[in-house]
CSV table of C-alpha atoms in Angstrom, one decimal:
chain,number,residue,atom,x,y,z
A,1,MET,CA,0.3,-0.1,0.0
A,2,TRP,CA,2.8,2.3,0.7
A,3,GLY,CA,4.4,2.2,-2.5
A,4,GLY,CA,8.2,2.7,-2.7
A,5,ARG,CA,9.0,3.9,0.1
A,6,PHE,CA,8.7,1.3,2.6
A,7,SER,CA,10.5,-2.1,2.1
A,8,ALA,CA,9.6,-4.2,4.9
A,9,LYS,CA,6.1,-5.1,6.6
A,10,PRO,CA,5.1,-3.1,9.9
A,11,ALA,CA,5.4,-5.0,13.0
A,12,GLU,CA,3.2,-7.2,14.6
A,13,LEU,CA,2.6,-4.8,17.2
A,14,MET,CA,2.1,-1.1,15.1
A,15,GLN,CA,0.0,-3.8,12.4
A,16,ALA,CA,-2.3,-4.3,15.7
A,17,ILE,CA,-2.4,-0.4,16.7
A,18,ASN,CA,-2.7,0.3,13.4
A,19,VAL,CA,-5.5,-1.7,11.6
A,20,SER,CA,-9.1,-0.2,11.6
A,21,ILE,CA,-11.1,-2.2,8.9
A,22,GLY,CA,-13.0,-4.1,12.4
A,23,PHE,CA,-15.0,-0.8,13.2
A,24,ASP,CA,-14.6,1.3,10.2
A,25,ARG,CA,-15.7,-1.4,7.8
A,26,ARG,CA,-19.3,0.5,9.0
A,27,LEU,CA,-18.7,3.4,6.9
A,28,ALA,CA,-18.9,1.2,3.8
A,29,ALA,CA,-21.6,2.1,1.9
A,30,GLN,CA,-20.9,5.3,2.3
A,31,ASP,CA,-16.9,5.1,0.7
A,32,LEU,CA,-18.6,3.1,-2.2
A,33,ALA,CA,-20.5,6.3,-2.5
A,34,GLY,CA,-17.8,8.5,-2.5
A,35,SER,CA,-16.1,6.9,-4.8
A,36,ARG,CA,-18.5,6.3,-7.7
A,37,ALA,CA,-18.9,9.8,-7.5
A,38,HIS,CA,-15.2,10.9,-7.3
A,39,ALA,CA,-14.9,8.4,-10.4
A,40,ALA,CA,-18.0,9.7,-12.3
A,41,MET,CA,-16.7,13.7,-11.6
A,42,LEU,CA,-12.8,12.3,-13.0
A,43,ARG,CA,-14.4,11.4,-16.0
A,44,LYS,CA,-16.7,14.4,-17.2
A,45,GLN,CA,-13.4,16.6,-16.9
A,46,GLY,CA,-11.5,14.6,-18.6
A,47,VAL,CA,-8.9,13.0,-16.1
A,48,ILE,CA,-9.8,9.3,-16.9
A,49,THR,CA,-11.3,7.4,-19.3
A,50,SER,CA,-14.8,6.5,-20.1
A,51,ALA,CA,-13.9,3.6,-20.6
A,52,ASP,CA,-11.9,3.2,-17.0
A,53,GLU,CA,-15.1,5.0,-15.2
A,54,ALA,CA,-17.0,1.7,-16.3
A,55,ALA,CA,-14.6,-0.5,-15.1
A,56,ILE,CA,-14.5,1.2,-11.9
A,57,GLN,CA,-18.0,1.3,-11.5
A,58,GLN,CA,-18.8,-2.3,-12.6
A,59,GLY,CA,-16.3,-2.9,-9.6
A,60,LEU,CA,-17.9,-0.6,-7.6
A,61,ALA,CA,-20.9,-2.7,-7.9
A,62,THR,CA,-19.7,-5.9,-7.5
A,63,ILE,CA,-18.4,-4.8,-4.2
A,64,GLU,CA,-21.6,-3.2,-3.4
A,65,GLY,CA,-23.7,-6.7,-4.0
A,66,GLU,CA,-20.4,-8.4,-2.0
A,67,MET,CA,-20.5,-6.4,0.8
A,68,ALA,CA,-24.6,-7.3,0.7
A,69,ASP,CA,-25.0,-10.8,0.8
A,70,GLY,CA,-21.5,-10.9,3.2
A,71,SER,CA,-19.3,-13.1,0.6
A,72,PHE,CA,-17.2,-9.3,0.8
A,73,PRO,CA,-13.3,-10.6,2.2
A,74,PHE,CA,-12.5,-7.6,4.6
A,75,ARG,CA,-8.5,-8.4,5.3
A,76,ASP,CA,-6.6,-6.8,8.3
A,77,GLU,CA,-3.8,-6.5,6.1
A,78,PHE,CA,-5.3,-3.4,4.0
A,79,GLU,CA,-6.0,-2.0,7.4
A,80,ASP,CA,-9.4,0.7,6.7
A,81,ILE,CA,-12.1,-0.2,4.7
A,82,HIS,CA,-10.6,2.1,1.8
A,83,MET,CA,-7.7,0.5,1.1
A,84,ASN,CA,-10.3,-2.7,1.5
A,85,VAL,CA,-12.2,-1.3,-1.5
A,86,GLU,CA,-9.0,-0.2,-3.6
A,87,ALA,CA,-7.7,-4.3,-3.2
A,88,ARG,CA,-10.4,-6.0,-4.0
A,89,LEU,CA,-11.4,-2.8,-7.1
A,90,ARG,CA,-8.3,-4.5,-8.5
A,91,GLU,CA,-8.5,-8.0,-7.9
A,92,LEU,CA,-11.3,-7.8,-9.6
A,93,ILE,CA,-10.7,-4.9,-12.3
A,94,GLY,CA,-6.7,-5.1,-12.7
A,95,PRO,CA,-4.6,-1.9,-13.1
A,96,VAL,CA,-6.7,0.4,-13.6
A,97,ALA,CA,-8.6,0.0,-9.8
A,98,GLY,CA,-5.3,2.8,-9.0
A,99,ARG,CA,-7.0,5.1,-11.0
A,100,LEU,CA,-9.6,6.1,-8.8
A,101,HIS,CA,-7.5,7.3,-6.7
A,102,THR,CA,-6.4,9.8,-8.2
A,103,ALA,CA,-6.4,13.9,-6.8
A,104,ARG,CA,-8.3,12.2,-3.8
A,105,SER,CA,-6.4,11.3,-0.1
A,106,ARG,CA,-7.6,9.2,2.7
A,107,ASN,CA,-7.6,12.2,4.5
A,108,ASP,CA,-10.7,13.3,2.0
A,109,GLN,CA,-11.4,10.1,1.8
A,110,VAL,CA,-12.4,9.1,5.0
A,111,ALA,CA,-13.4,13.1,6.0
A,112,VAL,CA,-16.5,12.4,2.9
A,113,ASP,CA,-16.7,8.7,4.4
A,114,PHE,CA,-17.5,10.3,8.2
A,115,ARG,CA,-19.8,13.1,7.6
A,116,LEU,CA,-22.1,10.9,5.4
A,117,TRP,CA,-22.4,8.4,7.6
A,118,VAL,CA,-22.6,11.2,10.9
A,119,ARG,CA,-25.4,12.9,8.2
A,120,ASP,CA,-27.0,9.9,8.1
A,121,ALA,CA,-26.9,9.2,11.8
A,122,CYS,CA,-28.7,12.6,12.0
A,123,ASP,CA,-31.5,12.0,9.7
A,124,ARG,CA,-32.2,8.9,11.6
A,125,THR,CA,-32.6,10.2,14.8
A,126,ILE,CA,-34.8,13.5,14.2
A,127,GLU,CA,-37.4,11.0,13.2
A,128,GLN,CA,-36.5,8.2,16.2
A,129,LEU,CA,-37.2,11.7,17.8
A,130,ARG,CA,-40.3,12.9,16.0
A,131,SER,CA,-41.7,9.2,16.3
A,132,LEU,CA,-41.1,9.7,20.5
A,133,GLN,CA,-42.3,12.6,20.5
A,134,ARG,CA,-46.1,11.0,18.6
A,135,ALA,CA,-46.2,9.1,21.3
A,136,LEU,CA,-46.1,11.2,23.5
A,137,VAL,CA,-48.8,13.8,22.1
A,138,ALA,CA,-50.8,10.5,21.9
A,139,LYS,CA,-50.7,9.9,25.4
A,140,ALA,CA,-50.9,13.7,26.5
A,141,GLU,CA,-54.4,13.7,24.1
A,142,ALA,CA,-55.6,11.6,26.0
A,143,ASN,CA,-54.7,12.4,29.6
A,144,ALA,CA,-55.0,16.5,29.6
A,145,ASP,CA,-57.6,16.3,32.1
A,146,THR,CA,-55.7,13.4,34.1
A,147,LEU,CA,-54.6,14.7,37.4
A,148,MET,CA,-50.8,14.9,39.1
A,149,PRO,CA,-49.6,16.8,41.1
A,150,GLY,CA,-46.2,18.8,39.6
A,151,PHE,CA,-43.2,19.1,41.9
A,152,THR,CA,-40.6,21.4,42.5
A,153,HIS,CA,-37.3,19.8,44.6
A,154,LEU,CA,-39.4,16.4,44.0
A,155,GLN,CA,-42.0,17.7,46.7
A,156,PRO,CA,-45.6,18.8,45.9
A,157,ALA,CA,-46.0,21.7,44.4
A,158,GLN,CA,-49.0,22.8,42.3
A,159,PRO,CA,-51.9,20.6,40.7
A,160,VAL,CA,-50.9,20.0,37.3
A,161,THR,CA,-52.1,17.3,34.6
A,162,PHE,CA,-50.4,13.9,33.3
A,163,GLY,CA,-50.8,15.7,29.7
A,164,HIS,CA,-49.1,18.6,30.6
A,165,HIS,CA,-46.5,16.9,32.1
A,166,LEU,CA,-45.6,15.0,29.1
A,167,MET,CA,-45.8,17.9,27.2
A,168,ALA,CA,-42.9,18.4,28.7
A,169,TYR,CA,-41.1,16.3,27.3
A,170,VAL,CA,-42.6,16.4,23.6
A,171,GLU,CA,-40.9,20.1,24.0
A,172,MET,CA,-37.6,19.0,25.5
A,173,PHE,CA,-37.3,16.4,22.5
A,174,GLY,CA,-38.2,18.5,19.8
A,175,ARG,CA,-35.3,20.7,20.5
A,176,ASP,CA,-32.8,17.9,20.5
A,177,ALA,CA,-34.3,17.4,17.0
A,178,GLY,CA,-34.1,21.0,16.2
A,179,ARG,CA,-30.1,20.6,17.0
A,180,PHE,CA,-29.0,17.8,15.4
A,181,ALA,CA,-31.0,19.7,12.4
A,182,ASP,CA,-29.0,22.6,12.7
A,183,ALA,CA,-26.1,20.0,13.2
A,184,ARG,CA,-26.5,18.6,10.0
A,185,LYS,CA,-26.9,21.7,8.3
A,186,ARG,CA,-23.8,23.1,9.5
A,187,MET,CA,-21.9,19.9,8.6
A,188,ASN,CA,-23.3,19.6,5.1
A,189,GLU,CA,-20.6,20.4,3.0
A,190,CYS,CA,-17.7,18.0,0.6
A,191,PRO,CA,-14.3,17.8,1.9
A,192,LEU,CA,-13.5,15.3,-1.2
A,193,GLY,CA,-10.9,17.2,-3.4
A,194,ALA,CA,-9.2,18.5,-0.4
A,195,ALA,CA,-6.9,15.4,-1.0
A,196,ALA,CA,-4.8,14.9,1.5
A,197,LEU,CA,-4.2,18.4,3.2
A,198,ALA,CA,-3.2,21.5,-0.1
A,199,GLY,CA,-6.6,20.2,-2.8
A,200,SER,CA,-5.2,18.9,-5.7
A,201,PRO,CA,-3.5,20.1,-8.9
A,202,PHE,CA,-5.9,17.9,-11.5
A,203,PRO,CA,-8.9,20.1,-13.2
A,204,ILE,CA,-11.5,18.6,-10.4
A,205,ASP,CA,-14.9,19.7,-9.8
A,206,ARG,CA,-15.4,19.9,-6.4
A,207,GLU,CA,-19.3,21.5,-6.9
A,208,ALA,CA,-20.1,18.5,-9.4
A,209,THR,CA,-18.6,15.7,-6.2
A,210,ALA,CA,-20.8,17.7,-3.5
A,211,ARG,CA,-24.1,17.8,-5.8
A,212,ALA,CA,-23.4,13.8,-6.2
A,213,LEU,CA,-23.8,13.1,-2.4
A,214,GLY,CA,-26.5,15.4,-1.2
A,215,PHE,CA,-23.9,18.0,-0.1
A,216,ASP,CA,-25.4,22.1,-0.4
A,217,ARG,CA,-21.3,22.8,-1.4
A,218,PRO,CA,-17.7,21.9,-1.2
A,219,THR,CA,-15.9,22.7,2.2
A,220,ALA,CA,-13.7,26.3,1.2
A,221,ASN,CA,-10.4,25.3,2.5
A,222,SER,CA,-8.6,22.7,2.4
A,223,LEU,CA,-6.7,22.1,5.6
A,224,ASP,CA,-9.9,22.5,7.4
A,225,SER,CA,-11.3,20.0,5.5
A,226,VAL,CA,-9.7,17.2,6.3
A,227,SER,CA,-8.9,18.2,10.2
A,228,ASP,CA,-11.7,18.9,11.1
A,229,ARG,CA,-14.6,16.6,12.8
A,230,ASP,CA,-16.5,19.7,14.6
A,231,PHE,CA,-19.2,17.8,13.1
A,232,ALA,CA,-19.1,14.7,15.0
A,233,LEU,CA,-18.7,16.5,18.4
A,234,GLU,CA,-21.8,18.7,17.3
A,235,ALA,CA,-24.0,15.5,16.8
A,236,LEU,CA,-22.3,13.7,19.9
A,237,SER,CA,-23.4,17.4,21.5
A,238,ALA,CA,-27.1,16.7,20.4
A,239,ALA,CA,-27.6,13.3,21.6
A,240,THR,CA,-25.8,14.3,25.2
A,241,LEU,CA,-28.2,16.8,25.8
A,242,CYS,CA,-30.7,13.9,23.8
A,243,GLY,CA,-29.3,11.9,26.5
A,244,VAL,CA,-30.0,13.9,29.4
A,245,HIS,CA,-34.0,14.4,28.7
A,246,LEU,CA,-34.3,10.8,27.8
A,247,SER,CA,-32.3,10.0,31.0
A,248,ARG,CA,-34.8,12.4,33.2
A,249,LEU,CA,-37.9,10.5,31.6
A,250,SER,CA,-36.3,7.4,32.3
A,251,GLU,CA,-35.6,8.7,36.4
A,252,GLU,CA,-39.7,10.0,36.6
A,253,ILE,CA,-40.9,6.2,34.7
A,254,VAL,CA,-38.9,4.6,37.5
A,255,ILE,CA,-39.6,6.5,40.4
A,256,TRP,CA,-43.7,6.7,39.4
A,257,THR,CA,-43.5,2.7,38.9
A,258,THR,CA,-42.7,2.2,42.5
A,259,PRO,CA,-45.9,1.1,44.8
A,260,GLN,CA,-44.9,4.2,47.2
A,261,PHE,CA,-45.8,6.6,44.0
A,262,GLY,CA,-47.6,4.2,42.0
A,263,PHE,CA,-48.5,6.8,39.1
A,264,ILE,CA,-48.0,4.5,36.4
A,265,ARG,CA,-47.6,1.0,35.7
A,266,LEU,CA,-45.6,-1.0,33.0
A,267,SER,CA,-46.8,-4.0,30.5
A,268,ASP,CA,-44.9,-7.4,31.2
A,269,ALA,CA,-43.3,-6.4,27.1
A,270,PHE,CA,-40.9,-3.4,28.9
A,271,THR,CA,-40.1,-4.7,33.0
A,272,THR,CA,-38.5,-7.7,34.0
A,273,GLY,CA,-38.6,-9.7,37.6
A,274,SER,CA,-36.7,-11.5,39.6
A,275,SER,CA,-34.6,-14.3,40.0
A,276,ILE,CA,-35.0,-14.3,44.4
A,277,MET,CA,-38.5,-12.1,44.3
A,278,PRO,CA,-41.4,-13.2,43.1
A,279,GLN,CA,-43.0,-10.4,43.1
A,280,LYS,CA,-40.9,-8.1,41.5
A,281,LYS,CA,-41.6,-6.0,38.1
A,282,ASN,CA,-38.9,-3.4,37.7
A,283,PRO,CA,-38.6,-0.7,34.9
A,284,ASP,CA,-35.4,-2.5,33.7
A,285,ALA,CA,-35.4,-0.8,30.0
A,286,ALA,CA,-35.9,2.3,31.6
A,287,GLU,CA,-32.8,2.3,33.9
A,288,LEU,CA,-30.6,1.2,31.4
A,289,ILE,CA,-31.5,3.6,29.1
A,290,ARG,CA,-30.6,6.0,31.5
A,291,ALA,CA,-27.1,4.0,32.6
A,292,LYS,CA,-26.6,4.9,28.9
A,293,VAL,CA,-26.7,8.3,28.8
A,294,GLY,CA,-23.0,7.5,30.4
A,295,ARG,CA,-22.4,6.2,27.4
A,296,LEU,CA,-23.2,9.4,25.4
A,297,MET,CA,-21.4,11.9,27.6
A,298,GLY,CA,-18.5,9.4,28.1
A,299,SER,CA,-18.0,9.4,24.0
A,300,LEU,CA,-18.4,13.3,23.7
A,301,THR,CA,-15.8,13.4,26.1
A,302,GLN,CA,-13.4,11.1,24.5
A,303,LEU,CA,-13.4,12.5,21.3
A,304,THR,CA,-13.1,16.8,22.4
A,305,ILE,CA,-9.8,15.2,24.3
A,306,VAL,CA,-8.6,13.4,21.2
A,307,MET,CA,-9.0,17.0,19.3
A,308,LYS,CA,-8.1,19.5,21.8
A,309,GLY,CA,-4.2,19.2,21.1
A,310,LEU,CA,-4.2,18.3,17.2
A,311,PRO,CA,-2.3,21.1,15.0
A,312,LEU,CA,-3.6,21.5,11.4
A,313,ALA,CA,-4.1,19.4,9.5
A,314,TYR,CA,-4.6,15.4,10.0
A,315,SER,CA,-3.2,13.2,13.2
A,316,LYS,CA,-3.6,9.3,13.5
A,317,ASP,CA,-5.3,10.3,16.6
A,318,MET,CA,-8.1,11.1,14.1
A,319,GLN,CA,-8.7,7.7,13.7
A,320,GLU,CA,-10.6,7.2,17.0
A,321,ASP,CA,-12.8,9.2,16.3
A,322,LYS,CA,-15.2,7.0,15.3
A,323,VAL,CA,-15.7,4.3,17.4
A,324,PRO,CA,-17.1,6.3,20.5
A,325,THR,CA,-19.3,8.1,17.7
A,326,PHE,CA,-20.7,4.7,16.4
A,327,GLU,CA,-21.2,3.8,19.5
A,328,ALA,CA,-23.2,7.0,20.9
A,329,PHE,CA,-25.5,6.6,18.5
A,330,ASP,CA,-26.1,3.1,18.5
A,331,ALA,CA,-26.8,3.8,22.2
A,332,LEU,CA,-29.0,6.2,21.3
A,333,GLU,CA,-31.4,4.7,18.6
A,334,LEU,CA,-31.6,1.9,20.8
A,335,SER,CA,-32.6,3.8,23.8
A,336,LEU,CA,-35.1,6.5,22.2
A,337,ALA,CA,-37.1,3.5,20.4
A,338,ALA,CA,-37.2,2.1,24.1
A,339,MET,CA,-38.1,5.3,25.2
A,340,ALA,CA,-41.3,5.1,22.5
A,341,GLY,CA,-42.0,2.0,23.1
A,342,MET,CA,-42.0,2.5,26.6
A,343,VAL,CA,-44.1,6.0,26.5
A,344,ASP,CA,-47.3,3.7,24.1
A,345,ASP,CA,-47.1,0.9,26.4
A,346,LEU,CA,-47.1,3.0,30.1
A,347,GLU,CA,-50.6,3.7,31.5
A,348,PRO,CA,-51.6,6.1,34.6
A,349,VAL,CA,-53.4,4.9,37.5
A,350,PRO,CA,-55.6,8.2,37.9
A,351,ALA,CA,-56.7,7.5,41.3
A,352,LYS,CA,-53.4,7.4,42.7
A,353,MET,CA,-52.2,10.8,40.8
A,354,ALA,CA,-55.2,13.0,41.8
A,355,ALA,CA,-55.3,11.8,45.3
A,356,ALA,CA,-51.3,12.9,45.7
A,357,ALA,CA,-52.2,16.3,43.6
A,358,GLY,CA,-53.7,18.0,46.7
A,359,ALA,CA,-50.8,16.2,48.9
A,360,GLY,CA,-48.3,18.6,50.7
A,361,PHE,CA,-51.0,21.8,50.9
A,362,SER,CA,-50.9,22.1,46.7
A,363,THR,CA,-53.0,24.8,46.3
A,364,ALA,CA,-52.0,27.2,48.8
A,365,THR,CA,-50.6,28.8,45.4
A,366,ASP,CA,-54.5,29.3,44.3
A,367,LEU,CA,-55.6,30.8,48.3
A,368,ALA,CA,-52.6,33.6,47.9
A,369,ASP,CA,-54.0,34.7,44.4
A,370,TRP,CA,-57.1,34.7,45.5
A,371,LEU,CA,-56.5,37.1,48.6
A,372,VAL,CA,-54.9,39.6,45.6
A,373,ARG,CA,-57.7,39.3,43.1
A,374,ASN,CA,-60.9,39.3,45.9
A,375,LEU,CA,-59.3,40.5,48.4
A,376,ASP,CA,-57.1,43.2,46.4
A,377,MET,CA,-53.7,42.1,49.1
A,378,PRO,CA,-50.5,43.5,47.8
A,379,PHE,CA,-49.2,39.3,46.9
A,380,ARG,CA,-46.7,39.5,49.4
A,381,ASP,CA,-49.1,40.2,52.7
A,382,ALA,CA,-51.0,37.1,50.7
A,383,HIS,CA,-48.0,35.0,51.1
A,384,HIS,CA,-48.2,35.8,54.3
A,385,VAL,CA,-51.6,34.7,55.4
A,386,THR,CA,-51.4,31.6,53.5
A,387,GLY,CA,-48.0,30.6,55.1
A,388,ALA,CA,-50.0,30.6,58.0
A,389,ALA,CA,-53.0,29.1,56.9
A,390,VAL,CA,-50.9,26.0,56.3
A,391,LYS,CA,-49.1,26.3,59.3
A,392,ARG,CA,-52.5,26.1,61.0
A,393,ALA,CA,-53.9,23.1,58.7
A,394,GLU,CA,-50.8,21.6,59.9
A,395,THR,CA,-51.5,21.8,63.0
A,396,LEU,CA,-55.5,20.1,63.1
A,397,GLY,CA,-54.0,18.1,61.1
A,398,CYS,CA,-56.2,18.6,57.6
A,399,ASP,CA,-56.0,19.8,54.3
A,400,LEU,CA,-56.9,23.4,53.5
A,401,SER,CA,-59.8,22.6,51.8
A,402,GLU,CA,-60.8,21.5,54.8
A,403,LEU,CA,-59.5,24.0,57.6
A,404,PRO,CA,-62.5,25.9,58.7
A,405,LEU,CA,-64.4,29.2,57.1
A,406,SER,CA,-63.6,30.8,61.4
A,407,GLU,CA,-59.8,29.6,61.2
A,408,LEU,CA,-59.6,31.6,57.4
A,409,GLN,CA,-61.3,34.8,58.9
A,410,ALA,CA,-58.3,34.9,61.5
A,411,LEU,CA,-56.0,35.0,59.6
A,412,SER,CA,-57.8,37.5,57.7
A,413,GLN,CA,-61.4,38.8,58.1
A,414,GLY,CA,-62.3,39.6,53.7
A,415,ILE,CA,-62.2,35.5,53.1
A,416,THR,CA,-65.2,34.4,52.0
A,417,ALA,CA,-66.3,30.7,51.8
A,418,ASP,CA,-66.0,31.5,48.3
A,419,VAL,CA,-62.5,30.7,48.7
A,420,TYR,CA,-63.2,26.9,48.9
A,421,GLU,CA,-63.9,27.2,45.0
A,422,VAL,CA,-59.8,27.5,44.6
A,423,LEU,CA,-59.2,25.0,47.2
A,424,THR,CA,-59.4,21.9,45.2
A,425,PRO,CA,-56.8,20.5,43.0
A,426,ARG,CA,-59.1,20.2,39.9
A,427,ALA,CA,-59.9,23.8,40.3
A,428,SER,CA,-56.2,24.8,41.0
A,429,ALA,CA,-55.0,23.1,37.1
A,430,ALA,CA,-58.3,24.8,35.4
A,431,SER,CA,-57.1,28.1,36.5
A,432,ARG,CA,-54.4,27.7,35.1
A,433,LYS,CA,-54.7,29.3,31.9
A,434,SER,CA,-52.0,31.6,30.7
A,435,TYR,CA,-50.4,30.6,27.3
A,436,GLY,CA,-48.6,27.5,28.0
A,437,GLY,CA,-50.2,26.5,31.9
A,438,ALA,CA,-51.6,23.5,32.9
A,439,ALA,CA,-55.1,24.0,32.3
A,440,PRO,CA,-56.5,20.9,30.3
A,441,ASP,CA,-57.6,24.0,27.2
A,442,GLN,CA,-54.4,24.7,27.4
A,443,VAL,CA,-53.1,20.9,27.5
A,444,ARG,CA,-55.4,20.6,24.0
A,445,ALA,CA,-54.3,23.5,22.5
A,446,GLN,CA,-50.5,22.3,23.1
A,447,VAL,CA,-51.1,19.0,21.2
A,448,ALA,CA,-53.1,20.4,18.4
A,449,ARG,CA,-50.1,22.6,18.0
A,450,TRP,CA,-47.6,19.6,17.9
A,451,LYS,CA,-50.2,17.2,16.3
A,452,GLU,CA,-49.9,19.1,13.1
A,453,MET,CA,-45.9,20.3,13.5
A,454,LEU,CA,-45.4,16.7,13.7
A,455,LYS,CA,-47.4,15.4,11.1
């Protein structure tokens, strides 16, 4: 492979540390696509003959078939996917195979292959996010009126609905899809033609190869073209944030399925049992998603560390870009599929949720708001009166809605029996009619908006 510069083969240890075909074979489809586009451009520009291009294209088609049926001979001696393809092409069509590498280096070859792979991964992830959002929206629509406690500090705060809670995740995953789309747009420039680092003296048409591969344009600087891995880092950053959101939802599913909460049930399809405790039904899918986020974060950190100290242009360190990226997207795609399945599978327990919605004096803010609206009391004074009411109810061992009117009037004489109309969890949730609020009508409005966006 090295031509006339070397007279001996590399040591076995050198071969072991240098070979990458074990993982970069995943770039096979992208490598073939890049080679087809490059060969067609070379012929059009008169760099190779039509006969040479026809032989190359036929050989590449044969290789594609071999890869599809599993007969392609991947060999460590040829180090990576690029040289494996080139070596097999030479076996199939003879010396003309060597013309394919005219005006091209493995540096720009791997750069375009890897960009194509990451671009495809972003596309797959966006579609998976949309599927997860559709599952969440459907479940939210069915539960726009299902009361549950809203939490801060994992303490009951104010009543909301299960639909409203689920729609929060629709927003999160919407931002994730936007980040992947934004990263995809930025990475959609073609490095093919940058060659090793300085461009090519041949009359190549980089616009043509960019168009053929679905890129918006060629990259504008040959040094940056072969040394850039921002596109992978940006995609991994988006994957990490998406993983954080998946982990938060997983944590809630784990909590909600405990007997102490009992807010939801998962079927046998998304739970496992215990080898010793017959009663157990564990939310292992949620727990594993929660754990896999560590892989995403680790992959981002790993590639960041690889890239942080590299001078321009290409260094062999950059061979270590693929494994963390492949592993991260494998974990993310499995996690997104599992989460969509769990969301579709889970069933709320409305009685449990409703009972918890009124716990912890969750309508206290409604009392304070009532004092402001009906007695024209400054909110800070209303907050003080309400705090005193909570303290009194706690002493008497009752909820705010059960506190006698005389007790409330002892705190503020203007309070009337009408106040009890706002002290139920359902009334509290229904009153939150501001845009994006927890009122069922607002939840349904957001559901309708997202259903239209996700068509």
